[in-house]
Amino acid sequence: MQHRSILFTLLACLLGVVSHAQTYSVLIKGGTVIDPKNNINQVMDVGIFEGKIRKVAKDIDPKEARQVVDAKGMYVTPGLIDIHGHVFFGTEPNHYLSNGLVALPPDGFTFRVGVTTIVDAGGAGWDSFSEFKNNVIFNSKTRVLSFLNIVGQGMRGGNWEQDTADMDPNLAAGVAIKNRNDVVGFKVAHFQGKDWKPVDNAVKAGKLANMPVMVDFGGSTPPLPLEELFMKHLRPGDIYTHAYTLLEGNIRETIVDEATQKVKPFALEARKRGIIFDVGYGGASFNYSQAIPAMKAGFYPNTISTDLHTGSMNGSMKDMLSIMSKFYNMGMDLPSVIKASTWEPAKVIHREQLGHITEGAIADVAVFSMRKGNFGFYDKTGYKVEGKEKLECELTVMGGKIVYDLNGITSPIYLTK
Ligand SMILES: [Zn+2]
């Protein structure tokens, strides 16, 4: 008996020592924390334990942490949330963004730019969602969510996306409700024609599942009126993506009048009504001729997102940080840029547990430095804005684990596979 109690005492001591040394698994020290949800913009330390934010305070003792990140001179923000990406990658020829070669594997393109959550915007529909879930959602380290396409086969390209008979709100809502942890809303996209049915069926699905709808407004000649889309067909909380695009051939209306360079009054009204304006930068969906006058008028995007795919990332889009740097160089202040990439998107997709560094929250954190130099930010038309500053991702933490460290600012460095 005595033998056993000594053993217990010994064990208790050991546990005591271990738990003391590990008040924090990771401590991010000395960075400027920008956490828009909590109105924080000052130098703070962030202590992480068991996957959660344990403490945000000044001068946390580094001895209490297993790993310490030296973030002096850097920005510490919530992990970024990209609500418009294309990550239903696969090897099916001619499948475009639905299990095809134009979509990208999320983990290769997220952590390196501070993104911890990415929403696939319509790659999968109700008919292909299980494949997306099994192949991509289950097998990615990045938190992958879905705007389910109103088209059964999702973004398979060509005629697959033009068949209004395949845009079934009941089947789409059924799959969304059954997969509430993964599906955050519905997507309508790429439809060419003068027909409201794709939008209306997506909104029907949205009503059935109580989820928002993201609209890529496709095109038609003459274009369907945007005012009618915002004021009559969409609901407050629904998302207009590709907000700053001017498409060739006048097939889609714009939010800025190109002649007067003024934001159209109905766009201002739509914002008041609660329509969400998302960047969805993409390959062809961002023009400075729209964005600069909009920014001058204070018409900032609610959410910044990439429309990531092989075309956009090798075009002028690059990545999330490149777009954030563009908006920063157009005059949007840094806290607003961070808010549009963290807390705002979290609210838009109804994932309020994400996008902030509140004590007790999931520990998704990004650390950035602001590089100084001469940088060129161009758009698809070749128009270039020059800038002296650009965000660079130094470190990414996902669920309390360091998943990316550009320059080895963690001590000690533990390499994980
Ligand atoms: Zn897209």
Tab-separated table of C-alpha atoms and ligand atoms in Angstrom, residues 84-86 96-97 121-122 155 187 189-190 214 216 241-242 280 282 285 306-309, ligand 1:
chain	number	residue	atom	x	y	z
A	84	HIS	CA	-14.749	32.014	-52.319
A	85	GLY	CA	-12.211	29.389	-53.396
A	86	HIS	CA	-12.211	26.355	-55.683
A	96	TYR	CA	-13.504	22.148	-64.690
A	97	LEU	CA	-13.987	23.116	-60.990
A	121	ALA	CA	-17.851	28.187	-53.866
A	122	GLY	CA	-20.054	25.831	-55.835
A	155	MET	CA	-19.214	23.426	-61.693
A	187	LYS	CA	-24.097	29.040	-54.993
A	189	ALA	CA	-22.912	30.714	-61.054
A	190	HIS	CA	-21.949	30.854	-64.702
A	214	MET	CA	-23.787	33.432	-53.047
A	216	ASP	CA	-22.045	34.843	-59.477
A	241	THR	CA	-19.575	37.954	-55.384
A	242	HIS	CA	-17.318	39.453	-58.082
A	280	GLY	CA	-14.289	37.028	-55.439
A	282	GLY	CA	-10.727	35.394	-59.756
A	285	SER	CA	-13.592	39.423	-61.868
A	306	THR	CA	-9.892	34.948	-53.865
A	307	ASP	CA	-11.910	32.812	-56.309
A	308	LEU	CA	-8.793	30.623	-56.174
A	309	HIS	CA	-8.136	28.307	-59.126
B	1	ZN	ZN	-15.585	31.191	-58.423
